PDB file of C-alpha atoms in Angstrom:
ATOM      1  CA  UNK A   1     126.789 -39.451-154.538  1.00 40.00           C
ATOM      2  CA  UNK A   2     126.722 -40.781-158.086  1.00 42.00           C
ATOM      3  CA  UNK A   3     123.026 -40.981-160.109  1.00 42.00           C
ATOM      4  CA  UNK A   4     123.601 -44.741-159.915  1.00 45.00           C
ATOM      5  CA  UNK A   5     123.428 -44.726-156.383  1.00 42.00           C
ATOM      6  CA  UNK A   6     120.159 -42.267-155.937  1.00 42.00           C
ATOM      7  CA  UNK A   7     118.517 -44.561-158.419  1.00 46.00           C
ATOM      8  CA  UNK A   8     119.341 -47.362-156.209  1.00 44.00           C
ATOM      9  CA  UNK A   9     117.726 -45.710-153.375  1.00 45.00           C
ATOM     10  CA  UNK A  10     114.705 -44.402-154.553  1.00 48.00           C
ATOM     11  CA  UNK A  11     112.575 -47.555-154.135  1.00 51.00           C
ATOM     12  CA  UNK A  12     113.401 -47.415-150.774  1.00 42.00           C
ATOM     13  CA  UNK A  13     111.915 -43.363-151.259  1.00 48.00           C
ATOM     14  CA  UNK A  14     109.414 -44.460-152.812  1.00 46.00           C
ATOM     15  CA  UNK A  15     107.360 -46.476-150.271  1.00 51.00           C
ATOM     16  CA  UNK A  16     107.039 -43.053-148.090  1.00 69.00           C
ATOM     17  CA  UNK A  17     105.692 -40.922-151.253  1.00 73.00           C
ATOM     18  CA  UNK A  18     102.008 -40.225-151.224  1.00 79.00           C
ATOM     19  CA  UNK A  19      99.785 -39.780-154.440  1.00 80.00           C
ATOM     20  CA  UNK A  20      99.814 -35.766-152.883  1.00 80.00           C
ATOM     21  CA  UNK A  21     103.663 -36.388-153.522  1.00 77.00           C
ATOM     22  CA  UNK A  22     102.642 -37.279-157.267  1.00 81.00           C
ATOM     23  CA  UNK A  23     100.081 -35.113-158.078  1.00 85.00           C
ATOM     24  CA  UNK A  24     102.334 -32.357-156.971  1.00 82.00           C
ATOM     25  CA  UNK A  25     105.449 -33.304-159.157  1.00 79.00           C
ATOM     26  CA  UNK A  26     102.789 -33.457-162.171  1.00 82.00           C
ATOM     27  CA  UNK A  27     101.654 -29.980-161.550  1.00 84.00           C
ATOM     28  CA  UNK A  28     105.028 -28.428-160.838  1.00 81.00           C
ATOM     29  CA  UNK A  29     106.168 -30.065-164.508  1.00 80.00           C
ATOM     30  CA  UNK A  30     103.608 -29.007-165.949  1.00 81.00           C
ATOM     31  CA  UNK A  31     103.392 -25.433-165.032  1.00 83.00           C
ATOM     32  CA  UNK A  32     107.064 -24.797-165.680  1.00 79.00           C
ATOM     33  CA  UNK A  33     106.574 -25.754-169.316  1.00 79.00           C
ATOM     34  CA  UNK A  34     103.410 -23.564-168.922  1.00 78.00           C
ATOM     35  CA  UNK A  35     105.672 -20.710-167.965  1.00 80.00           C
ATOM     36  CA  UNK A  36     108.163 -21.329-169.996  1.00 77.00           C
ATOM     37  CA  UNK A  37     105.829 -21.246-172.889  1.00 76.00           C
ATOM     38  CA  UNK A  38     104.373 -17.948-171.933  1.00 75.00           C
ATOM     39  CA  UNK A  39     107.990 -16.202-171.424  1.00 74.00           C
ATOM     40  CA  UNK A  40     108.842 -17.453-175.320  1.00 72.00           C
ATOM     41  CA  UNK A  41     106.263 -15.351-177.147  1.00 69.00           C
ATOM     42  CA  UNK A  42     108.046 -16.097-180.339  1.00 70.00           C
ATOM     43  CA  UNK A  43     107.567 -19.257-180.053  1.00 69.00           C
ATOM     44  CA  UNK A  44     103.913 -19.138-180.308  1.00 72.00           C
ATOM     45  CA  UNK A  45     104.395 -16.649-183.123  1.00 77.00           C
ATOM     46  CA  UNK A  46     106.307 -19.467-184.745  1.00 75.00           C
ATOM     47  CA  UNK A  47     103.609 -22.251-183.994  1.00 75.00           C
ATOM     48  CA  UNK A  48     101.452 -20.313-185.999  1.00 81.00           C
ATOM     49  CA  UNK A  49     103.480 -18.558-188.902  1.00 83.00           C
ATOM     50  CA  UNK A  50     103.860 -22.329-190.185  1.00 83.00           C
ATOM     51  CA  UNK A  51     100.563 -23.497-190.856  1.00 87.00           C
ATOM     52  CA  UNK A  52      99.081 -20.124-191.339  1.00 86.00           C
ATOM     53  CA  UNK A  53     101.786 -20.128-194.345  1.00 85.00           C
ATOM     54  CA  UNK A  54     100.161 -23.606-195.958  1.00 84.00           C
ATOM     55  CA  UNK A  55      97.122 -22.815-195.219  1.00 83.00           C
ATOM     56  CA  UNK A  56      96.761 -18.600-196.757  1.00 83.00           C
ATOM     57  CA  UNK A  57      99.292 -19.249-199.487  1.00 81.00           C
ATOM     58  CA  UNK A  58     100.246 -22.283-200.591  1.00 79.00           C
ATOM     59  CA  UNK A  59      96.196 -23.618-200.372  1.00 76.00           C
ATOM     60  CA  UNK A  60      95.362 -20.613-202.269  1.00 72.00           C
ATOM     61  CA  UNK A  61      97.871 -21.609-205.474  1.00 70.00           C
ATOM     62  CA  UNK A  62      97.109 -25.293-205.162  1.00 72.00           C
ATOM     63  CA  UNK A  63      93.505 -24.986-204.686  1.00 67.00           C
ATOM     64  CA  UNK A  64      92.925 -25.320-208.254  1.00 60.00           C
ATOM     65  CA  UNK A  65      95.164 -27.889-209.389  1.00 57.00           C
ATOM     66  CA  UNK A  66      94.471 -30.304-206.678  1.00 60.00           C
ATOM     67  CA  UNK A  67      90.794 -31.015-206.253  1.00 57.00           C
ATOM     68  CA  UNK A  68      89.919 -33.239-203.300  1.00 61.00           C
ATOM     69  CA  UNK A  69      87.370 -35.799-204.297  1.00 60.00           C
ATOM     70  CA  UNK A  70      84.002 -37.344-201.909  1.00 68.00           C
ATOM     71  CA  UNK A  71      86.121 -39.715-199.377  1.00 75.00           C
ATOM     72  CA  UNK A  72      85.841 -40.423-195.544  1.00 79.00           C
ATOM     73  CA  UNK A  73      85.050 -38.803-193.538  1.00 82.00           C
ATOM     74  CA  UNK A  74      84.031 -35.715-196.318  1.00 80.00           C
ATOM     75  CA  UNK A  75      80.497 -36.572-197.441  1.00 78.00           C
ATOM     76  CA  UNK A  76      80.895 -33.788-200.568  1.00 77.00           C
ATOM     77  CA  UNK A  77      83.879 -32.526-202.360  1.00 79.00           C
ATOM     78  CA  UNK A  78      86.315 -29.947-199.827  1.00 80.00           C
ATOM     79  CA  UNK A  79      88.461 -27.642-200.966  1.00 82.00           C
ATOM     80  CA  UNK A  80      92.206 -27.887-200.847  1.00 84.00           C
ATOM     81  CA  UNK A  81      92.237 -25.829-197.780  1.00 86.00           C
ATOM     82  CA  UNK A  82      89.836 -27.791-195.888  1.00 87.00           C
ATOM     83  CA  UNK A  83      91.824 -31.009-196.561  1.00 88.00           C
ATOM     84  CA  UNK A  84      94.953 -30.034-195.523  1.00 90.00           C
ATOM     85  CA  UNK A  85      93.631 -28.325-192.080  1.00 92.00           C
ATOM     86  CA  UNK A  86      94.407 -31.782-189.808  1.00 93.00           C
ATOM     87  CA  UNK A  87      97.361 -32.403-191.277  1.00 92.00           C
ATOM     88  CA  UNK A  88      98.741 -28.837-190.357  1.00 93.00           C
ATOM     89  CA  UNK A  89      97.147 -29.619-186.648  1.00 94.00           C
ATOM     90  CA  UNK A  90      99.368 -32.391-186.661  1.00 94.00           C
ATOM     91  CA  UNK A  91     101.991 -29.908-188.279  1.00 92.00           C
ATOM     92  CA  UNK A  92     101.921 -28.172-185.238  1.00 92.00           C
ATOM     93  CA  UNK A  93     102.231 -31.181-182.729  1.00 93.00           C
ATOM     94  CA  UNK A  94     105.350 -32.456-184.677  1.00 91.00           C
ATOM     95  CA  UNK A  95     107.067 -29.164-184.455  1.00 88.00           C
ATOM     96  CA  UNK A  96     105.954 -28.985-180.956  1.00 86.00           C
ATOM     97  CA  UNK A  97     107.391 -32.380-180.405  1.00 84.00           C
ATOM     98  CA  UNK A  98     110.267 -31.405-181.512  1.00 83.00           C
ATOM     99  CA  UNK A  99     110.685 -28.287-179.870  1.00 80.00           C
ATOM    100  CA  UNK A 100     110.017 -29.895-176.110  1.00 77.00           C
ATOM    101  CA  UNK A 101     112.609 -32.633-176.870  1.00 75.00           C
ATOM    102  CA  UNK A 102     114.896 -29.965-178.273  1.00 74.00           C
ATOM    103  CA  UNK A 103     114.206 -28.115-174.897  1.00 73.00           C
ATOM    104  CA  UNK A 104     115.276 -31.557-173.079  1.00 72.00           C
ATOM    105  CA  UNK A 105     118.497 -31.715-174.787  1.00 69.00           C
ATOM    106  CA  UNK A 106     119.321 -28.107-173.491  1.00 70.00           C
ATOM    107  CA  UNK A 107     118.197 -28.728-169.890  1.00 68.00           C
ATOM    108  CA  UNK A 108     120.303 -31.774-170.385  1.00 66.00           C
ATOM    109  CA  UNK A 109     123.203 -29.783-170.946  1.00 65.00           C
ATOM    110  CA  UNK A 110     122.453 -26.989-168.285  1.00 65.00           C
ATOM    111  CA  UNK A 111     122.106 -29.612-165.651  1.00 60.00           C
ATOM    112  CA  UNK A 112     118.461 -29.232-164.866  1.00 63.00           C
ATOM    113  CA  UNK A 113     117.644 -32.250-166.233  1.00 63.00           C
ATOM    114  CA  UNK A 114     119.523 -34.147-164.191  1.00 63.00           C
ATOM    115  CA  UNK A 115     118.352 -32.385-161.064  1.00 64.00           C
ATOM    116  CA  UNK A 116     114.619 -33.689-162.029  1.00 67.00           C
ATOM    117  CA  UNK A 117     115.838 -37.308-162.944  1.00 64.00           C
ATOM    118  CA  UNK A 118     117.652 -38.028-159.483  1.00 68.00           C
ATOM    119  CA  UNK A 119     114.190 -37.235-157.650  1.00 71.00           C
ATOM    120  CA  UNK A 120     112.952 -40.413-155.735  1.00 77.00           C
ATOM    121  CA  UNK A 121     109.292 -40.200-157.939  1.00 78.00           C
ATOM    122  CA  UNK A 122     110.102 -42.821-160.482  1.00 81.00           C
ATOM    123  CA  UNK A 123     111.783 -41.455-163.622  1.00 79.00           C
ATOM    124  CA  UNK A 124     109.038 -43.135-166.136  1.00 82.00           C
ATOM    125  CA  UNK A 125     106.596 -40.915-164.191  1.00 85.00           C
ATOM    126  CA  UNK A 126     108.545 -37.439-164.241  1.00 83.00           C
ATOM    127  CA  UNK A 127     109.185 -38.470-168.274  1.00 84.00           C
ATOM    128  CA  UNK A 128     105.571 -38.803-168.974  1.00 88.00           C
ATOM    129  CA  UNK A 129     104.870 -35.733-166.789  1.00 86.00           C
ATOM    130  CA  UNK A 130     106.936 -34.015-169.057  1.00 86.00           C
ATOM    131  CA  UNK A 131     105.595 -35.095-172.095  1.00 88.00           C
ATOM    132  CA  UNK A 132     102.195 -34.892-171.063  1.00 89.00           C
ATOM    133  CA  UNK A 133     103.052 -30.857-170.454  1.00 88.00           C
ATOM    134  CA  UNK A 134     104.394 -30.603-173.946  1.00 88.00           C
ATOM    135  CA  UNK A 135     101.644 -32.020-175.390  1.00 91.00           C
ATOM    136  CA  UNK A 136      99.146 -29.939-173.571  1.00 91.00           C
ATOM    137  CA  UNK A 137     100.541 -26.421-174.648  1.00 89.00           C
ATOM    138  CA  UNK A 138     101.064 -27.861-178.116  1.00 91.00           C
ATOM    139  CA  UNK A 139      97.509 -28.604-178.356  1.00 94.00           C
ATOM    140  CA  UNK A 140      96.420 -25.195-177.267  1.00 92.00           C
ATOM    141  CA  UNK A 141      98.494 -23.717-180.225  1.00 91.00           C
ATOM    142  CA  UNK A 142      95.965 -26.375-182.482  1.00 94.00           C
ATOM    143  CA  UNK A 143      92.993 -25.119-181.192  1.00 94.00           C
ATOM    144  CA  UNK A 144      94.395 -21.253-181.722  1.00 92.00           C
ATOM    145  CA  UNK A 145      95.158 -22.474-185.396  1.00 93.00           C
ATOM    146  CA  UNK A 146      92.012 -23.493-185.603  1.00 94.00           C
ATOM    147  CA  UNK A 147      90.002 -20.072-183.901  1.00 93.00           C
ATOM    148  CA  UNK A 148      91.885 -18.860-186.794  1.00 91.00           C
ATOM    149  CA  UNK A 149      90.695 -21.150-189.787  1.00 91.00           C
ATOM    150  CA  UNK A 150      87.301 -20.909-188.577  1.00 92.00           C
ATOM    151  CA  UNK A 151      87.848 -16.763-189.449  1.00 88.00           C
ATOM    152  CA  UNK A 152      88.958 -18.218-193.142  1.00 86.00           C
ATOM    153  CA  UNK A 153      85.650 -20.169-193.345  1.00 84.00           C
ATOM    154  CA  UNK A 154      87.499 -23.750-192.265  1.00 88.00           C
ATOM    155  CA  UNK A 155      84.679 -24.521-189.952  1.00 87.00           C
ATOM    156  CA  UNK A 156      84.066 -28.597-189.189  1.00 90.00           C
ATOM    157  CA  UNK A 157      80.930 -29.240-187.324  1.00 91.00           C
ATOM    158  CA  UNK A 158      80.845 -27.923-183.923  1.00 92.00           C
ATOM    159  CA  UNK A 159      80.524 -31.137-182.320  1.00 94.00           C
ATOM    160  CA  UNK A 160      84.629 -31.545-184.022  1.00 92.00           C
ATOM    161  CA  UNK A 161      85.849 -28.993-181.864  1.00 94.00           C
ATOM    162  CA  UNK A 162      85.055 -31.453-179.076  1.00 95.00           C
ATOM    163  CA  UNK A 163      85.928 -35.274-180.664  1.00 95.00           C
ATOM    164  CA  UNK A 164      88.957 -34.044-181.760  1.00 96.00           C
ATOM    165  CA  UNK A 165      90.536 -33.410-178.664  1.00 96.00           C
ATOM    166  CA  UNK A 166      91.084 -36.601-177.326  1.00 96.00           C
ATOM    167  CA  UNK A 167      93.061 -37.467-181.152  1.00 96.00           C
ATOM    168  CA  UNK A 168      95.064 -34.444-180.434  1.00 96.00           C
ATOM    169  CA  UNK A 169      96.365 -35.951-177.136  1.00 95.00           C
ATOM    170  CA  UNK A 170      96.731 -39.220-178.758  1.00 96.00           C
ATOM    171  CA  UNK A 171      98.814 -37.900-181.912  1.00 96.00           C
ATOM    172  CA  UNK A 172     100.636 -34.790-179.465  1.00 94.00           C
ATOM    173  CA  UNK A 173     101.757 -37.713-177.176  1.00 93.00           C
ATOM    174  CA  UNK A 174     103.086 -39.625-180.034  1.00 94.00           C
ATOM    175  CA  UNK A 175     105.280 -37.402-181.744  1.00 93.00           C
ATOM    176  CA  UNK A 176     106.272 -36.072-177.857  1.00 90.00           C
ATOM    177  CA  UNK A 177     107.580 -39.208-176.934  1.00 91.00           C
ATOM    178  CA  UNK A 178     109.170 -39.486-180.753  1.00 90.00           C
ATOM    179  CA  UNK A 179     111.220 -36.571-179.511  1.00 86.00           C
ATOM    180  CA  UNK A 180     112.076 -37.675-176.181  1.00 85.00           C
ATOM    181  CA  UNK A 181     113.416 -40.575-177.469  1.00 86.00           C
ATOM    182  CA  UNK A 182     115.739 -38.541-179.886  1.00 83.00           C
ATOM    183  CA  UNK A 183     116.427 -36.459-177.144  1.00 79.00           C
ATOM    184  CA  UNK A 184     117.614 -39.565-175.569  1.00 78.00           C
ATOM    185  CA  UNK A 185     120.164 -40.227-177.971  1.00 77.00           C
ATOM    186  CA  UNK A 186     120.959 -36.913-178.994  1.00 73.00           C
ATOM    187  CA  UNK A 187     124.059 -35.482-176.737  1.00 67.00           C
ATOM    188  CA  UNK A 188     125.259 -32.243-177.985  1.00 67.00           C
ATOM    189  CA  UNK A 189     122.494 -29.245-179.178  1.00 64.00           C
ATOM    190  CA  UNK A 190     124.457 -28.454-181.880  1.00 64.00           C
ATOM    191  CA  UNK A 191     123.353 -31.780-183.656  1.00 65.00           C
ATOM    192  CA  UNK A 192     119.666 -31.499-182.911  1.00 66.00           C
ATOM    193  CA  UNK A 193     118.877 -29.488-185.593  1.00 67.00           C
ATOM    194  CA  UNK A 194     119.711 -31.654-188.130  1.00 71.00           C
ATOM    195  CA  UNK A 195     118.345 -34.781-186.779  1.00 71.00           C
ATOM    196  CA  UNK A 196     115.090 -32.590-186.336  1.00 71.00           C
ATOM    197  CA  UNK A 197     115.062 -31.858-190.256  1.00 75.00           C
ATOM    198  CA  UNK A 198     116.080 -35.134-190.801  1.00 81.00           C
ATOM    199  CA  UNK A 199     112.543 -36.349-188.646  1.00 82.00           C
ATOM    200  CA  UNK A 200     110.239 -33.621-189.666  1.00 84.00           C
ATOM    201  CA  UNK A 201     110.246 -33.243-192.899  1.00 86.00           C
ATOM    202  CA  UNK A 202     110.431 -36.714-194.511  1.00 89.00           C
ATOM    203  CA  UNK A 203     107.462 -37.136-191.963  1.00 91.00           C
ATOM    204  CA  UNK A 204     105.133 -34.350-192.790  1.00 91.00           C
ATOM    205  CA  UNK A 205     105.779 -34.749-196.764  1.00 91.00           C
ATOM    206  CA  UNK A 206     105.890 -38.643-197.180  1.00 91.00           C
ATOM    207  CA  UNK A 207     102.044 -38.808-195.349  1.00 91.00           C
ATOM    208  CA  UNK A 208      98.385 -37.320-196.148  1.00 89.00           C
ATOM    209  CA  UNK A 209      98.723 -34.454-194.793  1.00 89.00           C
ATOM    210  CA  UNK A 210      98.590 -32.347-198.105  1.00 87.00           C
ATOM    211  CA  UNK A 211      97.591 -34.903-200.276  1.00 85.00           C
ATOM    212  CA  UNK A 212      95.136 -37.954-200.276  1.00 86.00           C
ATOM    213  CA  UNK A 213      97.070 -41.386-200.382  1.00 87.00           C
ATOM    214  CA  UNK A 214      94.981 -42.508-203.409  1.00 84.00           C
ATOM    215  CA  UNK A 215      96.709 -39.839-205.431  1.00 83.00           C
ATOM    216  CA  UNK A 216     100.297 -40.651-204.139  1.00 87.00           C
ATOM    217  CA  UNK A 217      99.445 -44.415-205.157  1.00 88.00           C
ATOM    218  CA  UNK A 218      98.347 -43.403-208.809  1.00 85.00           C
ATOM    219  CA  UNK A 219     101.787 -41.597-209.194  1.00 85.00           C
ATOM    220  CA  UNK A 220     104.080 -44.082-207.318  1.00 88.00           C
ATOM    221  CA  UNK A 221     102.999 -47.519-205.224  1.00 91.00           C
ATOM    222  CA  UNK A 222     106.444 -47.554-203.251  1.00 93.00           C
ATOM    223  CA  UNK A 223     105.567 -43.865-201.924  1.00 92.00           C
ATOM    224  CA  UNK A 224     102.487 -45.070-201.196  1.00 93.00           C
ATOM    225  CA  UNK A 225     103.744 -47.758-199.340  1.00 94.00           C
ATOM    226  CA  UNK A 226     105.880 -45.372-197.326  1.00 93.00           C
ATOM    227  CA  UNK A 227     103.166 -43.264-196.721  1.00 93.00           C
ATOM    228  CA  UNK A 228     100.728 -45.637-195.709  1.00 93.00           C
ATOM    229  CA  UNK A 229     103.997 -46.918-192.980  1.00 94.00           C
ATOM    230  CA  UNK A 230     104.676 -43.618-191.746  1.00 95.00           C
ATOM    231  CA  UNK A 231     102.842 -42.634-187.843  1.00 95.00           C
ATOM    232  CA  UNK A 232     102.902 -39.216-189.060  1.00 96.00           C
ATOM    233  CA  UNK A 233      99.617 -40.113-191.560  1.00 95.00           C
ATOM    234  CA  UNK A 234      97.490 -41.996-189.171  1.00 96.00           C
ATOM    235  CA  UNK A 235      97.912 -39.411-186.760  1.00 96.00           C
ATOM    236  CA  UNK A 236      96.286 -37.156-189.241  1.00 95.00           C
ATOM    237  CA  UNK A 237      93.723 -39.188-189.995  1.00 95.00           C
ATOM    238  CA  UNK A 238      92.605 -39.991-186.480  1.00 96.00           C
ATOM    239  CA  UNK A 239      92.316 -36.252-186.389  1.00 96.00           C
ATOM    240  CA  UNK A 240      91.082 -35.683-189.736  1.00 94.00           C
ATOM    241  CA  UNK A 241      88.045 -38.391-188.773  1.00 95.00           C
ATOM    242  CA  UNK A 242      87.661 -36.836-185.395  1.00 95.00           C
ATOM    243  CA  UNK A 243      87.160 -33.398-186.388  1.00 94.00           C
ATOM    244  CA  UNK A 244      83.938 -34.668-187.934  1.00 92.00           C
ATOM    245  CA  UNK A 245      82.837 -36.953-184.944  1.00 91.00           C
ATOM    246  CA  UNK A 246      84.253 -40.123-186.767  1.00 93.00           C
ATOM    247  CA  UNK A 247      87.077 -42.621-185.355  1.00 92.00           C
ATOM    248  CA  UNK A 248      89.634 -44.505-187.650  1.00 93.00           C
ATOM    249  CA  UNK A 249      90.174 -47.660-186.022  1.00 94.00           C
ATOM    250  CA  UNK A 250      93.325 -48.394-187.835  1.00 94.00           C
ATOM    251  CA  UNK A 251      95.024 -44.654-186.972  1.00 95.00           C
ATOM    252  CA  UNK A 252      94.327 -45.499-183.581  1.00 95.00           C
ATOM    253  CA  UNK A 253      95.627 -48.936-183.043  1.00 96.00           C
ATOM    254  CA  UNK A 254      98.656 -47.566-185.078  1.00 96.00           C
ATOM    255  CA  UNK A 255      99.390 -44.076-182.986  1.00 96.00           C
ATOM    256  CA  UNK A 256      98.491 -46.173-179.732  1.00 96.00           C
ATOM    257  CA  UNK A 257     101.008 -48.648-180.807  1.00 96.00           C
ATOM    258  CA  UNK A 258     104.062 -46.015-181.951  1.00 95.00           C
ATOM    259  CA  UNK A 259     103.102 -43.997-178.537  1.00 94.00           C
ATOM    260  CA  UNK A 260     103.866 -47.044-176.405  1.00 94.00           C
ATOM    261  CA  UNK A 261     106.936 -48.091-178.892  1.00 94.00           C
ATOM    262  CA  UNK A 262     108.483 -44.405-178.703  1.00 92.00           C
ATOM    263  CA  UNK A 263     107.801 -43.945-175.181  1.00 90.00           C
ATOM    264  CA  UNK A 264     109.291 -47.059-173.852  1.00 90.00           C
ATOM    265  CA  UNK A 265     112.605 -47.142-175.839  1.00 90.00           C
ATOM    266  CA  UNK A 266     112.757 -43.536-174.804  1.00 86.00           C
ATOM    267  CA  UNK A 267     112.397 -44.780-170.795  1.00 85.00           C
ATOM    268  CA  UNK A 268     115.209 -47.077-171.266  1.00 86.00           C
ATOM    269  CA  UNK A 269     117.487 -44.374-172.605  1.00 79.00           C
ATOM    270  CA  UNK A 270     117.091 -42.379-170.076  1.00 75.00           C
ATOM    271  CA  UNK A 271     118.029 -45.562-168.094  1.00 68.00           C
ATOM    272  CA  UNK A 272     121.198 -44.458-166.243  1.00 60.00           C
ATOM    273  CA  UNK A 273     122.781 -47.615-167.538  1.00 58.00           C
ATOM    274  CA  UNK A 274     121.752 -47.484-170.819  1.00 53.00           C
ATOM    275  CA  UNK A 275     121.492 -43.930-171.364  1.00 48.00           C
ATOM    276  CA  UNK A 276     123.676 -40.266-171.505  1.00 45.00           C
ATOM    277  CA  UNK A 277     124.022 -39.998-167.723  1.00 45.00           C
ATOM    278  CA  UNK A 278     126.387 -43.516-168.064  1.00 46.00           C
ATOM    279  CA  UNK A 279     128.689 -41.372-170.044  1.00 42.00           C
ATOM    280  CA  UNK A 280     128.648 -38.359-167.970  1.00 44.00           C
ATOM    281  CA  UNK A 281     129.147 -40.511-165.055  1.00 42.00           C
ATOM    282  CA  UNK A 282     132.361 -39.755-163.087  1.00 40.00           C
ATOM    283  CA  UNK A 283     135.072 -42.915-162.993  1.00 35.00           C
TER     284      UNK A 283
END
């Protein structure tokens, strides 16, 4: 039986599923990117070698050439280090993004993937289930970042530790469903890694994650402009503002908005008549 034709009957499934039926589904996703995450050591290693680079080394030699001026939601001058500490959160989510969408492509190709999608849950729900794992063990690898600024002094008020989880859900979902929707394009492995590069950094550098805006503006207004356009920066700031118990209206609406873009045009390419399972199809 073709894909097309299990899609066609799962409406019919789905009036016999139960939210037991649901609720199990979620868990089952969820703990196999659990396990999966606990298997790939390295890849923790990885999550942290990143930031743990910006933050020990590269801080350390820019610490005295950029000085961070009094601006929300800092009520004194912050060292370099402290600044940059939400945007490498968000680092971490991006690369995690990426990562979990790379991992779709491969169960793509291993056939795994398609096992999951033919189940008679609806496929929007097993897509968010699986974004809503990724973004749950990416934002344990934040708060082990963060165990391990708080050693180097980086400590926000304890109260952050708290209000910022609900941004890191917010900006983890955002750049999740920014990879599943590359995933949904992307057909063949071998061309993720590029595309990733060509996502992540333009991303992480064009944004405010190492540097306030008002300095990119002084040096160039179109960067600024790009900057200002780019997800990637309001989900830094609605971290940045919730690790001190503040909310940024604007990087809300904005990450809000790009979540619900990303994940929709990601739903309909992993339509079976839009997406790659119309070109796998057999004539």
């Amino acid at each position: 039986m073709s894909v097309a034709s299990l899609d066609q009957l799962a409406p019919a499934a789905e009036r016999g599923l139960t939210p037991a039926h649901y609720w199990r589904a979620a868990a089952v996703i969820i703990q196999r990117e659990g396990l999966r995450f606990v298997h790939q050591r390295g890849r923790f290693v990885s999550a942290l070698v990143r930031p743990l680079v910006w933050l020990f080394i590269f801080a350390a030699g820019f610490r005295s050439v950029l000085g961070v001026s009094i601006q929300p939601p800092y009520e004194t001058y912050v060292l370099y280090e402290v600044y940059i500490t939400p945007g490498l959160c968000a680092m971490i989510l991006l690369f995690a993004g990426m990562q979990s969408s790379l991992a779709m492509v491969y169960d793509r190709e291993m056939g795994s993937m398609r096992v999951l999608l033919v189940s008679p849950l609806p496929r929007w729900y097993l897509l968010v289930c699986k974004l809503l794992a990724g973004t749950l063990v990416a934002v344990l690898q934040v708060y082990a970042y963060l165990a391990v600024a708080w050693l180097w002094e980086i400590q926000p008020p304890p109260i952050g530790y708290l209000t910022v989880l609900p941004a890191l859900l917010l900006a983890g979902f955002m750049l999740g469903a920014l990879g599943l929707l590359l995933s949904s394009v992307i057909r063949q492995l071998e061309n993720f890694a590029g595309v990733m590069n060509f996502v992540i950094f333009p991303m992480f550098f064009a944004s405010s994650a190492l540097y306030p805006l008002w300095r990119v503006r002084e040096s160039s207004v179109l960067l600024w402009q790009i900057c200002e356009a780019n997800p990637f920066t309001h989900a830094t700031e609605l971290i940045r503002f919730a690790l001190y118990g503040q909310l940024e209206p604007t990087a809300l609406a904005v990450v809000v908005g790009c979540t619900v873009l990303f994940l929709g045009i990601a739903i309909l390419g992993y339509d079976p008549a839009r997406g790659f399972m119309q070109a796998r199809r057999p004539a």
